[in-house]
Amino acid sequence: MAFLNFFTLSIFLLISSSHVLNAQEEEDTQFGRPMDRKLLGLKRKEKLSHFKFYWHDIVSGHNPTSVAVVPPPLKLNSTTAFGLVNMIDNPLTLGPQLSSKLVGKAQGFYASASQSEIDLLMAMNFAFIDGKYNGSTITILGRNPVFNKVREMPVIGGSGLFRFARGYGEARTHWFDLKTGDAIVEYNVYVMHY
């Protein structure tokens, strides 16, 4: 009799556990699902926009907008500052003067990512504060060989008016002070968005 109860209990537990496994498998298939594009506001046609502004990287003075958070290791090649990481909250202005109209901030970081030349990994959001773009961002992630005349970096996304954004940005050094490390860079950003 005890064997029969044990056998019955074992069968019950086996059936219960297979039901739980089946429920988990059904749940796992619901992880991703197709959606109607209109639910996310993607009923409009995609458009191409061009933005031109100046990026002010201020590392000197009493109120820098770019701060080293990881210095390069002393034992490594110091000519490229390999390993350096700077956090940024750089002004974006319409003109090259810092006193020009502020249209946003570049927030993120750049890091020295090459041992043989000065190449930066740029990871930043262009957070706009002007006009209809106020509150929207464009995200850049890419390689910036700073001594090239023109550097191209991909737009990998955005938020607000730039959800599902893609495109590229071109950076050109407008001014660089070797003594202080301060720089002004002209950005032309081309973005496909809805």
PDB file of N, CA and C in Angstrom, residues 51-156:
ATOM      1  N   PHE A  51      22.096  68.586 -38.919  1.00  0.00           N
ATOM      2  CA  PHE A  51      22.346  69.486 -37.801  1.00  0.00           C
ATOM      3  C   PHE A  51      23.803  69.918 -37.852  1.00  0.00           C
ATOM      4  N   LYS A  52      24.020  71.218 -37.642  1.00  0.00           N
ATOM      5  CA  LYS A  52      25.379  71.742 -37.570  1.00  0.00           C
ATOM      6  C   LYS A  52      25.506  72.531 -36.278  1.00  0.00           C
ATOM      7  N   PHE A  53      26.516  72.188 -35.487  1.00  0.00           N
ATOM      8  CA  PHE A  53      26.762  72.901 -34.235  1.00  0.00           C
ATOM      9  C   PHE A  53      28.233  72.740 -33.875  1.00  0.00           C
ATOM     10  N   TYR A  54      28.634  73.459 -32.837  1.00  0.00           N
ATOM     11  CA  TYR A  54      30.013  73.431 -32.372  1.00  0.00           C
ATOM     12  C   TYR A  54      30.068  72.840 -30.968  1.00  0.00           C
ATOM     13  N   TRP A  55      31.011  71.931 -30.790  1.00  0.00           N
ATOM     14  CA  TRP A  55      31.222  71.152 -29.568  1.00  0.00           C
ATOM     15  C   TRP A  55      32.419  71.755 -28.859  1.00  0.00           C
ATOM     16  N   HIS A  56      32.225  72.221 -27.629  1.00  0.00           N
ATOM     17  CA  HIS A  56      33.275  72.901 -26.876  1.00  0.00           C
ATOM     18  C   HIS A  56      33.805  71.970 -25.783  1.00  0.00           C
ATOM     19  N   ASP A  57      35.036  71.494 -25.955  1.00  0.00           N
ATOM     20  CA  ASP A  57      35.669  70.613 -24.982  1.00  0.00           C
ATOM     21  C   ASP A  57      36.614  71.465 -24.146  1.00  0.00           C
ATOM     22  N   ILE A  58      36.196  71.787 -22.926  1.00  0.00           N
ATOM     23  CA  ILE A  58      36.958  72.681 -22.052  1.00  0.00           C
ATOM     24  C   ILE A  58      37.545  71.849 -20.917  1.00  0.00           C
ATOM     25  N   VAL A  59      38.878  71.646 -20.973  1.00  0.00           N
ATOM     26  CA  VAL A  59      39.547  70.855 -19.943  1.00  0.00           C
ATOM     27  C   VAL A  59      40.302  71.742 -18.949  1.00  0.00           C
ATOM     28  N   SER A  60      40.434  73.034 -19.250  1.00  0.00           N
ATOM     29  CA  SER A  60      41.194  73.947 -18.387  1.00  0.00           C
ATOM     30  C   SER A  60      40.248  74.863 -17.619  1.00  0.00           C
ATOM     31  N   GLY A  61      40.821  75.648 -16.727  1.00  0.00           N
ATOM     32  CA  GLY A  61      40.057  76.668 -16.017  1.00  0.00           C
ATOM     33  C   GLY A  61      39.349  76.147 -14.780  1.00  0.00           C
ATOM     34  N   HIS A  62      38.514  77.024 -14.214  1.00  0.00           N
ATOM     35  CA  HIS A  62      37.822  76.724 -12.960  1.00  0.00           C
ATOM     36  C   HIS A  62      36.568  75.875 -13.148  1.00  0.00           C
ATOM     37  N   ASN A  63      36.005  75.868 -14.350  1.00  0.00           N
ATOM     38  CA  ASN A  63      34.762  75.141 -14.591  1.00  0.00           C
ATOM     39  C   ASN A  63      34.886  74.286 -15.857  1.00  0.00           C
ATOM     40  N   PRO A  64      35.740  73.249 -15.842  1.00  0.00           N
ATOM     41  CA  PRO A  64      35.910  72.438 -17.050  1.00  0.00           C
ATOM     42  C   PRO A  64      34.636  71.655 -17.371  1.00  0.00           C
ATOM     43  N   THR A  65      34.427  71.417 -18.672  1.00  0.00           N
ATOM     44  CA  THR A  65      33.281  70.614 -19.108  1.00  0.00           C
ATOM     45  C   THR A  65      33.713  69.201 -19.471  1.00  0.00           C
ATOM     46  N   SER A  66      35.014  68.954 -19.401  1.00  0.00           N
ATOM     47  CA  SER A  66      35.591  67.647 -19.690  1.00  0.00           C
ATOM     48  C   SER A  66      36.602  67.336 -18.590  1.00  0.00           C
ATOM     49  N   VAL A  67      36.371  66.227 -17.879  1.00  0.00           N
ATOM     50  CA  VAL A  67      37.183  65.902 -16.711  1.00  0.00           C
ATOM     51  C   VAL A  67      37.730  64.484 -16.844  1.00  0.00           C
ATOM     52  N   ALA A  68      39.038  64.330 -16.633  1.00  0.00           N
ATOM     53  CA  ALA A  68      39.643  62.998 -16.651  1.00  0.00           C
ATOM     54  C   ALA A  68      39.173  62.216 -15.427  1.00  0.00           C
ATOM     55  N   VAL A  69      38.543  61.074 -15.661  1.00  0.00           N
ATOM     56  CA  VAL A  69      38.100  60.223 -14.556  1.00  0.00           C
ATOM     57  C   VAL A  69      38.989  58.991 -14.418  1.00  0.00           C
ATOM     58  N   VAL A  70      39.702  58.649 -15.496  1.00  0.00           N
ATOM     59  CA  VAL A  70      40.689  57.571 -15.459  1.00  0.00           C
ATOM     60  C   VAL A  70      41.937  58.083 -16.160  1.00  0.00           C
ATOM     61  N   PRO A  71      43.000  58.323 -15.410  1.00  0.00           N
ATOM     62  CA  PRO A  71      44.238  58.768 -16.055  1.00  0.00           C
ATOM     63  C   PRO A  71      44.906  57.600 -16.775  1.00  0.00           C
ATOM     64  N   PRO A  72      45.750  57.889 -17.760  1.00  0.00           N
ATOM     65  CA  PRO A  72      46.460  56.788 -18.422  1.00  0.00           C
ATOM     66  C   PRO A  72      47.485  56.172 -17.463  1.00  0.00           C
ATOM     67  N   PRO A  73      47.687  54.875 -17.523  1.00  0.00           N
ATOM     68  CA  PRO A  73      48.709  54.250 -16.682  1.00  0.00           C
ATOM     69  C   PRO A  73      50.086  54.835 -16.995  1.00  0.00           C
ATOM     70  N   LEU A  74      50.868  55.084 -15.987  1.00  0.00           N
ATOM     71  CA  LEU A  74      52.169  55.721 -16.159  1.00  0.00           C
ATOM     72  C   LEU A  74      53.154  54.865 -16.948  1.00  0.00           C
ATOM     73  N   LYS A  75      53.018  53.543 -16.882  1.00  0.00           N
ATOM     74  CA  LYS A  75      53.973  52.648 -17.533  1.00  0.00           C
ATOM     75  C   LYS A  75      53.773  52.559 -19.040  1.00  0.00           C
ATOM     76  N   LEU A  76      52.636  52.982 -19.540  1.00  0.00           N
ATOM     77  CA  LEU A  76      52.342  52.840 -20.962  1.00  0.00           C
ATOM     78  C   LEU A  76      52.813  54.049 -21.748  1.00  0.00           C
ATOM     79  N   ASN A  77      52.716  53.932 -23.057  1.00  0.00           N
ATOM     80  CA  ASN A  77      53.116  54.988 -23.974  1.00  0.00           C
ATOM     81  C   ASN A  77      52.368  56.280 -23.654  1.00  0.00           C
ATOM     82  N   SER A  78      53.076  57.303 -23.243  1.00  0.00           N
ATOM     83  CA  SER A  78      52.426  58.550 -22.834  1.00  0.00           C
ATOM     84  C   SER A  78      52.133  59.480 -24.003  1.00  0.00           C
ATOM     85  N   THR A  79      52.630  59.167 -25.195  1.00  0.00           N
ATOM     86  CA  THR A  79      52.380  60.061 -26.336  1.00  0.00           C
ATOM     87  C   THR A  79      50.945  59.970 -26.835  1.00  0.00           C
ATOM     88  N   THR A  80      50.248  58.888 -26.552  1.00  0.00           N
ATOM     89  CA  THR A  80      48.857  58.757 -26.994  1.00  0.00           C
ATOM     90  C   THR A  80      47.867  58.811 -25.837  1.00  0.00           C
ATOM     91  N   ALA A  81      48.350  58.824 -24.606  1.00  0.00           N
ATOM     92  CA  ALA A  81      47.504  58.804 -23.404  1.00  0.00           C
ATOM     93  C   ALA A  81      46.578  57.591 -23.392  1.00  0.00           C
ATOM     94  N   PHE A  82      47.055  56.479 -23.958  1.00  0.00           N
ATOM     95  CA  PHE A  82      46.255  55.254 -24.032  1.00  0.00           C
ATOM     96  C   PHE A  82      45.708  54.883 -22.651  1.00  0.00           C
ATOM     97  N   GLY A  83      44.403  54.695 -22.569  1.00  0.00           N
ATOM     98  CA  GLY A  83      43.745  54.345 -21.314  1.00  0.00           C
ATOM     99  C   GLY A  83      43.038  55.507 -20.642  1.00  0.00           C
ATOM    100  N   LEU A  84      43.304  56.733 -21.085  1.00  0.00           N
ATOM    101  CA  LEU A  84      42.656  57.917 -20.514  1.00  0.00           C
ATOM    102  C   LEU A  84      41.149  57.887 -20.793  1.00  0.00           C
ATOM    103  N   VAL A  85      40.346  58.240 -19.794  1.00  0.00           N
ATOM    104  CA  VAL A  85      38.894  58.359 -19.971  1.00  0.00           C
ATOM    105  C   VAL A  85      38.457  59.714 -19.419  1.00  0.00           C
ATOM    106  N   ASN A  86      37.766  60.497 -20.243  1.00  0.00           N
ATOM    107  CA  ASN A  86      37.217  61.795 -19.833  1.00  0.00           C
ATOM    108  C   ASN A  86      35.697  61.756 -19.893  1.00  0.00           C
ATOM    109  N   MET A  87      35.049  62.208 -18.814  1.00  0.00           N
ATOM    110  CA  MET A  87      33.597  62.407 -18.830  1.00  0.00           C
ATOM    111  C   MET A  87      33.346  63.814 -19.336  1.00  0.00           C
ATOM    112  N   ILE A  88      32.279  63.976 -20.134  1.00  0.00           N
ATOM    113  CA  ILE A  88      32.010  65.287 -20.721  1.00  0.00           C
ATOM    114  C   ILE A  88      30.575  65.741 -20.487  1.00  0.00           C
ATOM    115  N   ASP A  89      30.452  67.056 -20.397  1.00  0.00           N
ATOM    116  CA  ASP A  89      29.165  67.760 -20.391  1.00  0.00           C
ATOM    117  C   ASP A  89      29.416  69.031 -21.201  1.00  0.00           C
ATOM    118  N   ASN A  90      29.763  68.827 -22.466  1.00  0.00           N
ATOM    119  CA  ASN A  90      30.248  69.905 -23.328  1.00  0.00           C
ATOM    120  C   ASN A  90      29.111  70.699 -23.968  1.00  0.00           C
ATOM    121  N   PRO A  91      29.220  72.036 -23.958  1.00  0.00           N
ATOM    122  CA  PRO A  91      28.215  72.861 -24.631  1.00  0.00           C
ATOM    123  C   PRO A  91      28.208  72.625 -26.138  1.00  0.00           C
ATOM    124  N   LEU A  92      27.020  72.665 -26.722  1.00  0.00           N
ATOM    125  CA  LEU A  92      26.823  72.644 -28.173  1.00  0.00           C
ATOM    126  C   LEU A  92      26.232  73.992 -28.554  1.00  0.00           C
ATOM    127  N   THR A  93      26.923  74.737 -29.408  1.00  0.00           N
ATOM    128  CA  THR A  93      26.466  76.080 -29.771  1.00  0.00           C
ATOM    129  C   THR A  93      26.291  76.205 -31.277  1.00  0.00           C
ATOM    130  N   LEU A  94      25.503  77.211 -31.690  1.00  0.00           N
ATOM    131  CA  LEU A  94      25.285  77.439 -33.122  1.00  0.00           C
ATOM    132  C   LEU A  94      26.536  77.924 -33.832  1.00  0.00           C
ATOM    133  N   GLY A  95      27.320  78.747 -33.172  1.00  0.00           N
ATOM    134  CA  GLY A  95      28.551  79.267 -33.756  1.00  0.00           C
ATOM    135  C   GLY A  95      29.760  78.779 -32.994  1.00  0.00           C
ATOM    136  N   PRO A  96      30.958  79.079 -33.501  1.00  0.00           N
ATOM    137  CA  PRO A  96      32.170  78.594 -32.843  1.00  0.00           C
ATOM    138  C   PRO A  96      32.504  79.309 -31.533  1.00  0.00           C
ATOM    139  N   GLN A  97      31.917  80.475 -31.278  1.00  0.00           N
ATOM    140  CA  GLN A  97      32.165  81.166 -30.016  1.00  0.00           C
ATOM    141  C   GLN A  97      31.330  80.524 -28.907  1.00  0.00           C
ATOM    142  N   LEU A  98      31.939  80.398 -27.734  1.00  0.00           N
ATOM    143  CA  LEU A  98      31.219  79.832 -26.592  1.00  0.00           C
ATOM    144  C   LEU A  98      30.004  80.685 -26.229  1.00  0.00           C
ATOM    145  N   SER A  99      30.048  81.961 -26.582  1.00  0.00           N
ATOM    146  CA  SER A  99      28.932  82.872 -26.299  1.00  0.00           C
ATOM    147  C   SER A  99      27.787  82.733 -27.310  1.00  0.00           C
ATOM    148  N   SER A 100      27.958  81.913 -28.352  1.00  0.00           N
ATOM    149  CA  SER A 100      26.888  81.680 -29.327  1.00  0.00           C
ATOM    150  C   SER A 100      25.704  80.998 -28.655  1.00  0.00           C
ATOM    151  N   LYS A 101      24.579  80.980 -29.343  1.00  0.00           N
ATOM    152  CA  LYS A 101      23.365  80.373 -28.787  1.00  0.00           C
ATOM    153  C   LYS A 101      23.601  78.910 -28.431  1.00  0.00           C
ATOM    154  N   LEU A 102      23.286  78.547 -27.188  1.00  0.00           N
ATOM    155  CA  LEU A 102      23.406  77.173 -26.711  1.00  0.00           C
ATOM    156  C   LEU A 102      22.208  76.370 -27.215  1.00  0.00           C
ATOM    157  N   VAL A 103      22.482  75.264 -27.927  1.00  0.00           N
ATOM    158  CA  VAL A 103      21.393  74.420 -28.438  1.00  0.00           C
ATOM    159  C   VAL A 103      21.331  73.065 -27.746  1.00  0.00           C
ATOM    160  N   GLY A 104      22.353  72.766 -26.941  1.00  0.00           N
ATOM    161  CA  GLY A 104      22.348  71.490 -26.237  1.00  0.00           C
ATOM    162  C   GLY A 104      23.670  71.227 -25.560  1.00  0.00           C
ATOM    163  N   LYS A 105      23.804  69.990 -25.083  1.00  0.00           N
ATOM    164  CA  LYS A 105      25.028  69.533 -24.426  1.00  0.00           C
ATOM    165  C   LYS A 105      25.408  68.174 -25.001  1.00  0.00           C
ATOM    166  N   ALA A 106      26.713  67.944 -25.093  1.00  0.00           N
ATOM    167  CA  ALA A 106      27.223  66.607 -25.425  1.00  0.00           C
ATOM    168  C   ALA A 106      27.583  65.957 -24.102  1.00  0.00           C
ATOM    169  N   GLN A 107      26.868  64.902 -23.751  1.00  0.00           N
ATOM    170  CA  GLN A 107      27.069  64.246 -22.460  1.00  0.00           C
ATOM    171  C   GLN A 107      27.479  62.800 -22.689  1.00  0.00           C
ATOM    172  N   GLY A 108      28.553  62.395 -22.028  1.00  0.00           N
ATOM    173  CA  GLY A 108      29.059  61.035 -22.177  1.00  0.00           C
ATOM    174  C   GLY A 108      30.514  60.970 -21.804  1.00  0.00           C
ATOM    175  N   PHE A 109      31.295  60.270 -22.633  1.00  0.00           N
ATOM    176  CA  PHE A 109      32.728  60.177 -22.370  1.00  0.00           C
ATOM    177  C   PHE A 109      33.491  59.955 -23.660  1.00  0.00           C
ATOM    178  N   TYR A 110      34.790  60.242 -23.599  1.00  0.00           N
ATOM    179  CA  TYR A 110      35.704  59.796 -24.649  1.00  0.00           C
ATOM    180  C   TYR A 110      36.906  59.168 -23.977  1.00  0.00           C
ATOM    181  N   ALA A 111      37.487  58.205 -24.680  1.00  0.00           N
ATOM    182  CA  ALA A 111      38.607  57.447 -24.117  1.00  0.00           C
ATOM    183  C   ALA A 111      39.677  57.273 -25.183  1.00  0.00           C
ATOM    184  N   SER A 112      40.929  57.374 -24.778  1.00  0.00           N
ATOM    185  CA  SER A 112      42.047  57.133 -25.680  1.00  0.00           C
ATOM    186  C   SER A 112      42.170  55.630 -25.893  1.00  0.00           C
ATOM    187  N   ALA A 113      41.938  55.183 -27.131  1.00  0.00           N
ATOM    188  CA  ALA A 113      41.796  53.754 -27.399  1.00  0.00           C
ATOM    189  C   ALA A 113      42.886  53.191 -28.309  1.00  0.00           C
ATOM    190  N   SER A 114      43.966  53.934 -28.526  1.00  0.00           N
ATOM    191  CA  SER A 114      45.038  53.444 -29.393  1.00  0.00           C
ATOM    192  C   SER A 114      46.388  53.622 -28.718  1.00  0.00           C
ATOM    193  N   GLN A 115      47.262  52.648 -28.928  1.00  0.00           N
ATOM    194  CA  GLN A 115      48.613  52.736 -28.398  1.00  0.00           C
ATOM    195  C   GLN A 115      49.568  53.417 -29.370  1.00  0.00           C
ATOM    196  N   SER A 116      49.168  53.526 -30.641  1.00  0.00           N
ATOM    197  CA  SER A 116      50.092  54.034 -31.650  1.00  0.00           C
ATOM    198  C   SER A 116      49.755  55.426 -32.183  1.00  0.00           C
ATOM    199  N   GLU A 117      48.524  55.883 -32.002  1.00  0.00           N
ATOM    200  CA  GLU A 117      48.141  57.224 -32.439  1.00  0.00           C
ATOM    201  C   GLU A 117      47.035  57.745 -31.532  1.00  0.00           C
ATOM    202  N   ILE A 118      46.678  59.003 -31.680  1.00  0.00           N
ATOM    203  CA  ILE A 118      45.631  59.555 -30.821  1.00  0.00           C
ATOM    204  C   ILE A 118      44.274  59.306 -31.486  1.00  0.00           C
ATOM    205  N   ASP A 119      43.668  58.208 -31.092  1.00  0.00           N
ATOM    206  CA  ASP A 119      42.329  57.804 -31.538  1.00  0.00           C
ATOM    207  C   ASP A 119      41.458  57.717 -30.300  1.00  0.00           C
ATOM    208  N   LEU A 120      40.318  58.356 -30.362  1.00  0.00           N
ATOM    209  CA  LEU A 120      39.406  58.340 -29.232  1.00  0.00           C
ATOM    210  C   LEU A 120      38.193  57.480 -29.540  1.00  0.00           C
ATOM    211  N   LEU A 121      37.707  56.785 -28.533  1.00  0.00           N
ATOM    212  CA  LEU A 121      36.394  56.156 -28.582  1.00  0.00           C
ATOM    213  C   LEU A 121      35.430  57.197 -28.045  1.00  0.00           C
ATOM    214  N   MET A 122      34.471  57.616 -28.861  1.00  0.00           N
ATOM    215  CA  MET A 122      33.477  58.617 -28.462  1.00  0.00           C
ATOM    216  C   MET A 122      32.168  57.902 -28.153  1.00  0.00           C
ATOM    217  N   ALA A 123      31.623  58.155 -26.978  1.00  0.00           N
ATOM    218  CA  ALA A 123      30.321  57.619 -26.571  1.00  0.00           C
ATOM    219  C   ALA A 123      29.573  58.778 -25.925  1.00  0.00           C
ATOM    220  N   MET A 124      28.661  59.391 -26.692  1.00  0.00           N
ATOM    221  CA  MET A 124      28.000  60.592 -26.170  1.00  0.00           C
ATOM    222  C   MET A 124      26.604  60.754 -26.736  1.00  0.00           C
ATOM    223  N   ASN A 125      25.810  61.458 -25.951  1.00  0.00           N
ATOM    224  CA  ASN A 125      24.474  61.866 -26.381  1.00  0.00           C
ATOM    225  C   ASN A 125      24.503  63.362 -26.642  1.00  0.00           C
ATOM    226  N   PHE A 126      24.002  63.762 -27.785  1.00  0.00           N
ATOM    227  CA  PHE A 126      23.754  65.181 -28.036  1.00  0.00           C
ATOM    228  C   PHE A 126      22.357  65.449 -27.484  1.00  0.00           C
ATOM    229  N   ALA A 127      22.306  66.058 -26.320  1.00  0.00           N
ATOM    230  CA  ALA A 127      21.034  66.319 -25.628  1.00  0.00           C
ATOM    231  C   ALA A 127      20.606  67.746 -25.965  1.00  0.00           C
ATOM    232  N   PHE A 128      19.579  67.876 -26.795  1.00  0.00           N
ATOM    233  CA  PHE A 128      19.159  69.189 -27.289  1.00  0.00           C
ATOM    234  C   PHE A 128      18.215  69.884 -26.314  1.00  0.00           C
ATOM    235  N   ILE A 129      18.308  71.219 -26.269  1.00  0.00           N
ATOM    236  CA  ILE A 129      17.466  72.024 -25.380  1.00  0.00           C
ATOM    237  C   ILE A 129      16.727  73.124 -26.136  1.00  0.00           C
ATOM    238  N   ASP A 130      16.836  73.128 -27.459  1.00  0.00           N
ATOM    239  CA  ASP A 130      16.302  74.236 -28.237  1.00  0.00           C
ATOM    240  C   ASP A 130      15.140  73.806 -29.126  1.00  0.00           C
ATOM    241  N   GLY A 131      14.112  74.653 -29.177  1.00  0.00           N
ATOM    242  CA  GLY A 131      12.995  74.486 -30.111  1.00  0.00           C
ATOM    243  C   GLY A 131      12.284  73.156 -29.994  1.00  0.00           C
ATOM    244  N   LYS A 132      11.844  72.644 -31.131  1.00  0.00           N
ATOM    245  CA  LYS A 132      11.081  71.390 -31.115  1.00  0.00           C
ATOM    246  C   LYS A 132      11.934  70.181 -30.750  1.00  0.00           C
ATOM    247  N   TYR A 133      13.262  70.339 -30.763  1.00  0.00           N
ATOM    248  CA  TYR A 133      14.150  69.232 -30.403  1.00  0.00           C
ATOM    249  C   TYR A 133      14.442  69.182 -28.904  1.00  0.00           C
ATOM    250  N   ASN A 134      13.923  70.127 -28.139  1.00  0.00           N
ATOM    251  CA  ASN A 134      14.148  70.175 -26.697  1.00  0.00           C
ATOM    252  C   ASN A 134      13.740  68.846 -26.051  1.00  0.00           C
ATOM    253  N   GLY A 135      14.687  68.222 -25.338  1.00  0.00           N
ATOM    254  CA  GLY A 135      14.415  66.951 -24.677  1.00  0.00           C
ATOM    255  C   GLY A 135      14.754  65.730 -25.511  1.00  0.00           C
ATOM    256  N   SER A 136      15.088  65.907 -26.778  1.00  0.00           N
ATOM    257  CA  SER A 136      15.452  64.788 -27.644  1.00  0.00           C
ATOM    258  C   SER A 136      16.968  64.629 -27.672  1.00  0.00           C
ATOM    259  N   THR A 137      17.427  63.411 -27.947  1.00  0.00           N
ATOM    260  CA  THR A 137      18.858  63.148 -28.005  1.00  0.00           C
ATOM    261  C   THR A 137      19.232  62.377 -29.258  1.00  0.00           C
ATOM    262  N   ILE A 138      20.469  62.558 -29.682  1.00  0.00           N
ATOM    263  CA  ILE A 138      21.094  61.762 -30.743  1.00  0.00           C
ATOM    264  C   ILE A 138      22.321  61.115 -30.115  1.00  0.00           C
ATOM    265  N   THR A 139      22.473  59.809 -30.304  1.00  0.00           N
ATOM    266  CA  THR A 139      23.569  59.068 -29.691  1.00  0.00           C
ATOM    267  C   THR A 139      24.637  58.722 -30.719  1.00  0.00           C
ATOM    268  N   ILE A 140      25.877  59.073 -30.372  1.00  0.00           N
ATOM    269  CA  ILE A 140      27.055  58.803 -31.204  1.00  0.00           C
ATOM    270  C   ILE A 140      27.916  57.769 -30.487  1.00  0.00           C
ATOM    271  N   LEU A 141      28.402  56.796 -31.215  1.00  0.00           N
ATOM    272  CA  LEU A 141      29.358  55.839 -30.669  1.00  0.00           C
ATOM    273  C   LEU A 141      30.310  55.466 -31.791  1.00  0.00           C
ATOM    274  N   GLY A 142      31.579  55.858 -31.658  1.00  0.00           N
ATOM    275  CA  GLY A 142      32.503  55.532 -32.737  1.00  0.00           C
ATOM    276  C   GLY A 142      33.919  56.004 -32.492  1.00  0.00           C
ATOM    277  N   ARG A 143      34.739  55.779 -33.489  1.00  0.00           N
ATOM    278  CA  ARG A 143      36.170  56.080 -33.465  1.00  0.00           C
ATOM    279  C   ARG A 143      36.413  57.494 -33.964  1.00  0.00           C
ATOM    280  N   ASN A 144      37.277  58.219 -33.247  1.00  0.00           N
ATOM    281  CA  ASN A 144      37.599  59.597 -33.601  1.00  0.00           C
ATOM    282  C   ASN A 144      39.121  59.755 -33.668  1.00  0.00           C
ATOM    283  N   PRO A 145      39.712  59.571 -34.868  1.00  0.00           N
ATOM    284  CA  PRO A 145      41.148  59.818 -35.025  1.00  0.00           C
ATOM    285  C   PRO A 145      41.375  61.330 -35.092  1.00  0.00           C
ATOM    286  N   VAL A 146      41.653  61.964 -33.976  1.00  0.00           N
ATOM    287  CA  VAL A 146      41.530  63.412 -33.797  1.00  0.00           C
ATOM    288  C   VAL A 146      42.381  64.256 -34.736  1.00  0.00           C
ATOM    289  N   PHE A 147      43.469  63.720 -35.268  1.00  0.00           N
ATOM    290  CA  PHE A 147      44.302  64.537 -36.152  1.00  0.00           C
ATOM    291  C   PHE A 147      43.934  64.396 -37.628  1.00  0.00           C
ATOM    292  N   ASN A 148      42.934  63.589 -37.946  1.00  0.00           N
ATOM    293  CA  ASN A 148      42.403  63.570 -39.314  1.00  0.00           C
ATOM    294  C   ASN A 148      41.584  64.842 -39.536  1.00  0.00           C
ATOM    295  N   LYS A 149      41.605  65.347 -40.749  1.00  0.00           N
ATOM    296  CA  LYS A 149      40.857  66.574 -41.041  1.00  0.00           C
ATOM    297  C   LYS A 149      39.363  66.382 -40.774  1.00  0.00           C
ATOM    298  N   VAL A 150      38.807  65.275 -41.265  1.00  0.00           N
ATOM    299  CA  VAL A 150      37.389  64.960 -41.067  1.00  0.00           C
ATOM    300  C   VAL A 150      37.301  63.574 -40.448  1.00  0.00           C
ATOM    301  N   ARG A 151      36.532  63.474 -39.378  1.00  0.00           N
ATOM    302  CA  ARG A 151      36.302  62.190 -38.716  1.00  0.00           C
ATOM    303  C   ARG A 151      34.831  61.849 -38.806  1.00  0.00           C
ATOM    304  N   GLU A 152      34.524  60.628 -39.192  1.00  0.00           N
ATOM    305  CA  GLU A 152      33.135  60.192 -39.324  1.00  0.00           C
ATOM    306  C   GLU A 152      32.812  59.191 -38.232  1.00  0.00           C
ATOM    307  N   MET A 153      31.703  59.441 -37.545  1.00  0.00           N
ATOM    308  CA  MET A 153      31.266  58.559 -36.462  1.00  0.00           C
ATOM    309  C   MET A 153      29.788  58.218 -36.656  1.00  0.00           C
ATOM    310  N   PRO A 154      29.402  56.991 -36.336  1.00  0.00           N
ATOM    311  CA  PRO A 154      28.006  56.593 -36.550  1.00  0.00           C
ATOM    312  C   PRO A 154      27.043  57.132 -35.501  1.00  0.00           C
ATOM    313  N   VAL A 155      25.845  57.457 -35.967  1.00  0.00           N
ATOM    314  CA  VAL A 155      24.706  57.702 -35.080  1.00  0.00           C
ATOM    315  C   VAL A 155      24.065  56.342 -34.867  1.00  0.00           C
ATOM    316  N   ILE A 156      23.963  55.927 -33.604  1.00  0.00           N
ATOM    317  CA  ILE A 156      23.445  54.578 -33.323  1.00  0.00           C
ATOM    318  C   ILE A 156      22.036  54.590 -32.748  1.00  0.00           C
TER     319      ILE A 156
END
